[in-house]
Tab-separated table of C-alpha atoms in Angstrom:
chain	number	residue	atom	x	y	z
A	1	UNK	CA	81.130	-212.831	2.161
A	2	UNK	CA	79.814	-210.652	4.711
A	3	UNK	CA	79.505	-206.396	4.044
A	4	UNK	CA	81.923	-204.121	4.880
A	5	UNK	CA	80.374	-200.337	5.900
A	6	UNK	CA	82.170	-197.568	4.270
A	7	UNK	CA	82.594	-195.255	7.561
A	8	UNK	CA	82.850	-192.037	4.735
A	9	UNK	CA	79.199	-192.708	3.807
A	10	UNK	CA	75.627	-192.263	5.787
A	11	UNK	CA	74.179	-195.096	6.932
A	12	UNK	CA	70.577	-195.569	8.651
A	13	UNK	CA	68.727	-199.064	9.480
A	14	UNK	CA	68.711	-201.310	8.178
A	15	UNK	CA	72.547	-200.957	7.217
A	16	UNK	CA	72.592	-204.699	5.402
A	17	UNK	CA	71.798	-202.768	1.864
A	18	UNK	CA	74.110	-200.302	1.442
A	19	UNK	CA	74.352	-195.994	2.044
A	20	UNK	CA	70.839	-194.469	2.370
A	21	UNK	CA	69.619	-191.236	0.841
A	22	UNK	CA	68.452	-188.625	2.983
A	23	UNK	CA	68.280	-184.899	3.008
A	24	UNK	CA	72.292	-184.654	3.619
A	25	UNK	CA	73.264	-187.617	0.802
A	26	UNK	CA	72.314	-188.726	-2.409
A	27	UNK	CA	72.492	-191.523	-4.041
A	28	UNK	CA	75.957	-191.297	-5.580
A	29	UNK	CA	76.907	-190.023	-1.775
A	30	UNK	CA	77.054	-186.587	-2.486
A	31	UNK	CA	74.779	-183.314	-0.857
A	32	UNK	CA	71.885	-182.205	-2.200
A	33	UNK	CA	72.703	-178.275	-2.366
A	34	UNK	CA	73.004	-178.807	-6.004
A	35	UNK	CA	70.036	-179.844	-6.607
A	36	UNK	CA	66.952	-178.369	-7.276
A	37	UNK	CA	65.360	-176.168	-4.132
A	38	UNK	CA	62.676	-177.130	-1.904
A	39	UNK	CA	59.793	-174.900	-1.770
A	40	UNK	CA	58.548	-173.563	1.413
A	41	UNK	CA	55.520	-171.781	2.512
A	42	UNK	CA	55.454	-171.466	6.118
A	43	UNK	CA	53.571	-169.769	8.610
A	44	UNK	CA	54.138	-169.318	11.865
A	45	UNK	CA	52.310	-168.114	14.970
A	46	UNK	CA	53.515	-166.521	18.480
A	47	UNK	CA	51.868	-166.420	21.651
A	48	UNK	CA	53.040	-166.045	24.936
A	49	UNK	CA	52.284	-168.037	27.924
A	50	UNK	CA	53.256	-168.552	31.612
A	51	UNK	CA	56.684	-169.109	32.517
A	52	UNK	CA	56.120	-171.473	35.499
A	53	UNK	CA	54.400	-173.902	32.922
A	54	UNK	CA	56.921	-173.426	30.158
A	55	UNK	CA	59.729	-173.488	32.099
A	56	UNK	CA	58.425	-177.195	33.463
A	57	UNK	CA	58.751	-178.237	30.417
A	58	UNK	CA	62.823	-177.712	29.636
A	59	UNK	CA	65.262	-180.341	30.460
A	60	UNK	CA	67.513	-179.490	32.797
A	61	UNK	CA	70.757	-176.977	32.704
A	62	UNK	CA	67.865	-175.275	30.401
A	63	UNK	CA	66.524	-171.470	30.917
A	64	UNK	CA	63.331	-169.796	29.815
A	65	UNK	CA	64.571	-167.046	27.728
A	66	UNK	CA	61.513	-164.960	26.864
A	67	UNK	CA	57.664	-166.980	28.482
A	68	UNK	CA	56.018	-167.198	24.350
A	69	UNK	CA	55.883	-170.508	22.334
A	70	UNK	CA	56.010	-170.656	18.647
A	71	UNK	CA	54.535	-172.377	16.558
A	72	UNK	CA	55.273	-173.345	12.608
A	73	UNK	CA	53.507	-174.892	9.910
A	74	UNK	CA	55.943	-176.140	6.868
A	75	UNK	CA	54.464	-177.131	3.471
A	76	UNK	CA	57.751	-178.581	1.580
A	77	UNK	CA	57.335	-179.299	-2.003
A	78	UNK	CA	59.805	-180.186	-5.023
A	79	UNK	CA	62.036	-181.222	-2.545
A	80	UNK	CA	64.960	-182.765	-4.134
A	81	UNK	CA	65.897	-185.663	-1.825
A	82	UNK	CA	62.229	-187.052	-2.293
A	83	UNK	CA	62.487	-187.087	-5.860
A	84	UNK	CA	60.244	-184.205	-5.673
A	85	UNK	CA	57.781	-185.579	-3.422
A	86	UNK	CA	56.661	-183.132	-0.295
A	87	UNK	CA	55.444	-183.081	2.972
A	88	UNK	CA	54.155	-181.089	5.869
A	89	UNK	CA	55.621	-180.289	9.346
A	90	UNK	CA	54.406	-178.298	12.376
A	91	UNK	CA	57.327	-177.918	15.385
A	92	UNK	CA	56.306	-176.209	18.488
A	93	UNK	CA	59.520	-174.443	20.303
A	94	UNK	CA	60.722	-171.907	23.338
A	95	UNK	CA	62.779	-169.080	24.008
A	96	UNK	CA	65.690	-170.872	26.098
A	97	UNK	CA	69.635	-170.357	27.057
A	98	UNK	CA	71.413	-173.318	27.620
A	99	UNK	CA	74.181	-173.665	30.403
A	100	UNK	CA	76.403	-176.008	28.714
A	101	UNK	CA	79.673	-176.818	29.941
A	102	UNK	CA	82.097	-174.790	28.029
A	103	UNK	CA	79.006	-171.656	27.939
A	104	UNK	CA	75.637	-170.276	27.460
A	105	UNK	CA	73.548	-170.996	24.081
A	106	UNK	CA	70.829	-169.126	23.356
A	107	UNK	CA	68.188	-170.181	21.161
A	108	UNK	CA	64.741	-171.955	20.588
A	109	UNK	CA	64.259	-175.004	22.283
A	110	UNK	CA	62.762	-177.483	19.874
A	111	UNK	CA	59.851	-179.326	21.876
A	112	UNK	CA	58.745	-181.189	19.662
A	113	UNK	CA	57.901	-181.522	15.704
A	114	UNK	CA	55.121	-183.632	13.980
A	115	UNK	CA	55.390	-184.501	10.586
A	116	UNK	CA	53.364	-186.401	7.991
A	117	UNK	CA	55.668	-188.659	6.308
A	118	UNK	CA	58.368	-191.561	8.145
A	119	UNK	CA	61.237	-190.528	5.829
A	120	UNK	CA	61.725	-186.950	7.299
A	121	UNK	CA	60.641	-188.291	10.717
A	122	UNK	CA	63.053	-190.977	10.608
A	123	UNK	CA	66.434	-188.853	8.982
A	124	UNK	CA	65.444	-186.563	11.453
A	125	UNK	CA	65.606	-188.170	14.714
A	126	UNK	CA	68.130	-190.540	14.108
A	127	UNK	CA	71.114	-187.860	12.168
A	128	UNK	CA	69.819	-184.721	13.994
A	129	UNK	CA	68.449	-185.018	17.404
A	130	UNK	CA	64.611	-183.644	16.279
A	131	UNK	CA	62.361	-184.514	18.772
A	132	UNK	CA	59.805	-186.425	15.747
A	133	UNK	CA	56.831	-187.769	15.991
A	134	UNK	CA	53.553	-188.511	13.698
A	135	UNK	CA	50.221	-186.816	12.823
A	136	UNK	CA	47.695	-186.350	10.002
A	137	UNK	CA	48.500	-182.367	8.890
A	138	UNK	CA	45.992	-180.668	6.750
A	139	UNK	CA	47.409	-178.689	3.777
A	140	UNK	CA	47.202	-174.995	4.505
A	141	UNK	CA	43.475	-174.070	2.885
A	142	UNK	CA	42.918	-170.523	2.099
A	143	UNK	CA	39.492	-168.598	1.732
A	144	UNK	CA	38.590	-164.731	2.273
A	145	UNK	CA	42.634	-164.000	3.427
A	146	UNK	CA	41.704	-167.135	6.213
A	147	UNK	CA	44.409	-169.586	6.025
A	148	UNK	CA	43.935	-172.767	8.216
A	149	UNK	CA	45.021	-176.147	9.129
A	150	UNK	CA	44.671	-178.674	11.664
A	151	UNK	CA	46.210	-181.823	13.404
A	152	UNK	CA	45.238	-185.011	13.828
A	153	UNK	CA	46.419	-188.676	15.255
A	154	UNK	CA	44.175	-191.714	15.150
A	155	UNK	CA	41.176	-189.299	14.039
A	156	UNK	CA	41.476	-187.386	16.785
A	157	UNK	CA	42.372	-183.776	16.512
A	158	UNK	CA	44.344	-181.843	18.785
A	159	UNK	CA	45.368	-178.737	17.001
A	160	UNK	CA	43.879	-175.877	15.145
A	161	UNK	CA	45.941	-173.397	13.565
A	162	UNK	CA	44.752	-170.114	11.888
A	163	UNK	CA	46.516	-167.194	9.736
A	164	UNK	CA	44.356	-164.160	9.005
A	165	UNK	CA	46.064	-162.124	6.792
A	166	UNK	CA	42.958	-159.702	6.938
A	167	UNK	CA	44.543	-158.472	10.759
A	168	UNK	CA	47.282	-157.288	11.715
A	169	UNK	CA	49.365	-158.674	14.891
A	170	UNK	CA	48.650	-157.762	18.535
A	171	UNK	CA	52.156	-156.226	18.331
A	172	UNK	CA	54.223	-156.418	15.488
A	173	UNK	CA	57.576	-155.238	16.485
A	174	UNK	CA	56.964	-158.000	19.726
A	175	UNK	CA	56.477	-160.477	17.108
A	176	UNK	CA	59.993	-159.310	14.845
A	177	UNK	CA	62.089	-159.313	18.229
A	178	UNK	CA	60.729	-163.392	19.309
A	179	UNK	CA	61.498	-164.891	15.701
A	180	UNK	CA	64.658	-162.345	14.744
A	181	UNK	CA	66.119	-162.363	18.192
A	182	UNK	CA	69.957	-161.693	17.686
A	183	UNK	CA	71.437	-162.667	20.758
A	184	UNK	CA	70.090	-166.391	19.514
A	185	UNK	CA	72.704	-169.016	18.483
A	186	UNK	CA	70.299	-171.522	16.068
A	187	UNK	CA	67.853	-174.216	17.034
A	188	UNK	CA	68.325	-176.888	19.995
A	189	UNK	CA	67.124	-180.012	20.093
A	190	UNK	CA	67.528	-182.387	22.990
A	191	UNK	CA	67.914	-185.951	21.719
A	192	UNK	CA	67.527	-189.287	23.554
A	193	UNK	CA	68.020	-192.727	21.780
A	194	UNK	CA	67.042	-195.077	24.804
A	195	UNK	CA	69.846	-198.559	25.346
A	196	UNK	CA	68.307	-201.257	24.364
A	197	UNK	CA	67.599	-204.306	27.138
A	198	UNK	CA	67.921	-203.582	30.961
A	199	UNK	CA	64.689	-202.339	31.212
A	200	UNK	CA	64.881	-200.128	28.082
A	201	UNK	CA	64.997	-197.057	30.976
A	202	UNK	CA	69.378	-196.025	30.403
A	203	UNK	CA	70.200	-193.802	27.364
A	204	UNK	CA	71.860	-195.036	24.584
A	205	UNK	CA	72.681	-191.034	23.302
A	206	UNK	CA	71.058	-188.643	25.463
A	207	UNK	CA	73.183	-184.345	24.652
A	208	UNK	CA	71.751	-181.291	23.639
A	209	UNK	CA	71.995	-180.373	19.331
A	210	UNK	CA	72.084	-177.315	17.485
A	211	UNK	CA	71.380	-175.650	14.768
A	212	UNK	CA	73.286	-173.111	14.276
A	213	UNK	CA	72.436	-169.723	12.839
A	214	UNK	CA	75.868	-169.305	11.441
A	215	UNK	CA	76.316	-172.067	9.188
A	216	UNK	CA	75.931	-171.165	5.575
A	217	UNK	CA	76.088	-172.951	2.596
A	218	UNK	CA	79.099	-173.005	0.052
A	219	UNK	CA	79.343	-169.594	-2.749
A	220	UNK	CA	78.699	-171.520	-5.530
A	221	UNK	CA	74.995	-172.871	-4.130
A	222	UNK	CA	72.702	-171.466	-6.123
A	223	UNK	CA	71.042	-168.401	-5.350
A	224	UNK	CA	67.234	-167.338	-4.723
A	225	UNK	CA	65.191	-164.698	-4.333
A	226	UNK	CA	64.647	-163.258	-0.166
A	227	UNK	CA	61.406	-165.037	1.145
A	228	UNK	CA	58.255	-163.211	1.038
A	229	UNK	CA	56.811	-161.899	4.238
A	230	UNK	CA	53.069	-160.859	5.263
A	231	UNK	CA	51.993	-160.215	8.856
A	232	UNK	CA	48.918	-161.190	10.130
A	233	UNK	CA	46.745	-162.098	13.192
A	234	UNK	CA	46.264	-165.808	14.356
A	235	UNK	CA	44.378	-167.678	16.352
A	236	UNK	CA	45.948	-171.555	17.927
A	237	UNK	CA	43.557	-174.304	19.289
A	238	UNK	CA	44.701	-176.573	21.555
A	239	UNK	CA	42.236	-179.842	22.097
A	240	UNK	CA	43.145	-182.221	25.135
A	241	UNK	CA	43.706	-186.062	24.651
A	242	UNK	CA	42.582	-188.917	26.755
A	243	UNK	CA	44.881	-191.914	26.828
A	244	UNK	CA	42.603	-193.491	24.137
A	245	UNK	CA	42.717	-190.152	21.713
A	246	UNK	CA	46.628	-190.902	21.132
A	247	UNK	CA	47.639	-193.754	22.862
A	248	UNK	CA	51.210	-192.463	22.412
A	249	UNK	CA	51.081	-189.017	22.169
A	250	UNK	CA	48.488	-188.010	24.674
A	251	UNK	CA	51.425	-186.566	27.054
A	252	UNK	CA	52.461	-184.649	24.541
A	253	UNK	CA	49.179	-182.680	23.721
A	254	UNK	CA	47.800	-182.891	26.967
A	255	UNK	CA	51.188	-180.886	28.023
A	256	UNK	CA	51.007	-178.292	25.057
A	257	UNK	CA	47.364	-177.964	25.554
A	258	UNK	CA	47.069	-177.226	29.092
A	259	UNK	CA	50.343	-174.353	28.422
A	260	UNK	CA	48.284	-171.125	28.859
A	261	UNK	CA	47.331	-169.247	26.014
A	262	UNK	CA	47.810	-165.728	27.610
A	263	UNK	CA	48.092	-163.634	24.535
A	264	UNK	CA	48.224	-163.652	20.507
A	265	UNK	CA	51.490	-161.856	19.571
A	266	UNK	CA	50.624	-162.272	16.010
A	267	UNK	CA	51.422	-164.560	13.048
A	268	UNK	CA	53.763	-164.252	9.307
A	269	UNK	CA	53.754	-166.171	6.380
A	270	UNK	CA	56.635	-167.132	4.430
A	271	UNK	CA	57.142	-167.664	0.638
A	272	UNK	CA	60.167	-168.818	-0.619
A	273	UNK	CA	63.433	-171.487	-1.740
A	274	UNK	CA	65.783	-173.143	0.906
A	275	UNK	CA	68.376	-175.115	-0.236
A	276	UNK	CA	69.470	-176.008	4.174
A	277	UNK	CA	69.809	-179.373	4.576
A	278	UNK	CA	70.725	-178.769	7.984
A	279	UNK	CA	74.917	-180.179	7.312
A	280	UNK	CA	75.708	-178.138	10.043
A	281	UNK	CA	73.946	-180.135	12.882
A	282	UNK	CA	76.025	-180.369	15.808
A	283	UNK	CA	76.402	-181.435	19.595
A	284	UNK	CA	76.383	-178.862	22.348
A	285	UNK	CA	77.984	-179.972	25.754
């Protein structure tokens, strides 16, 4: 007798073997928020770029809110939904406004996120609408107060990030303003899944997703101390690939690497714990 899918539980392909484990569902079908917290070390760098060039990579109905590029490099460890394993990610976003049918939504638009493991990529793309793709991402290594990492694809190094605790940000107040915009409603994503057949040129799903800043965990979830922040200087180095260097991602790295780095505003390291599972992720029309 064939199986019947339980509509009250989460599934991902392949669905034939029952409900799946994701950051939002454990093997019993409950959330992980009452399990151990993820240990998170996050490095962020902000730089000013060209408004016209940034606008060229925004989807329709989006407008640039400020001419900045924000790059996050996160190391996640002791991850409950991965049974204590961990992974690294690097996301690139820009401050935007989305003109939707029900009004304007302001927040950073995630242009792309690289991760170094398939599991978070799959669930993030399918469930949340994140523009996630794969890269090899070095752990942050620190010597003499300078922390470094790099991203590679098929052996090609396309991004280097440096965070220097020996230097202060070029403009600390500007950095804080960009990263803590009081008008931001959260982080936005542009979800696109192609329809099977018919030339594979039509969308099966195409809409904007929002991780709302207002989303809160239940009151009975364990509380952790506030993150420890260290503001610092930083550097960004993009390396432009050819198609042969990054066969399926060259256009992504070419576009981002071609954005002018007019001025590094500053960087910050954040150390702490998180139980956030993005369960409040929603769509914006």
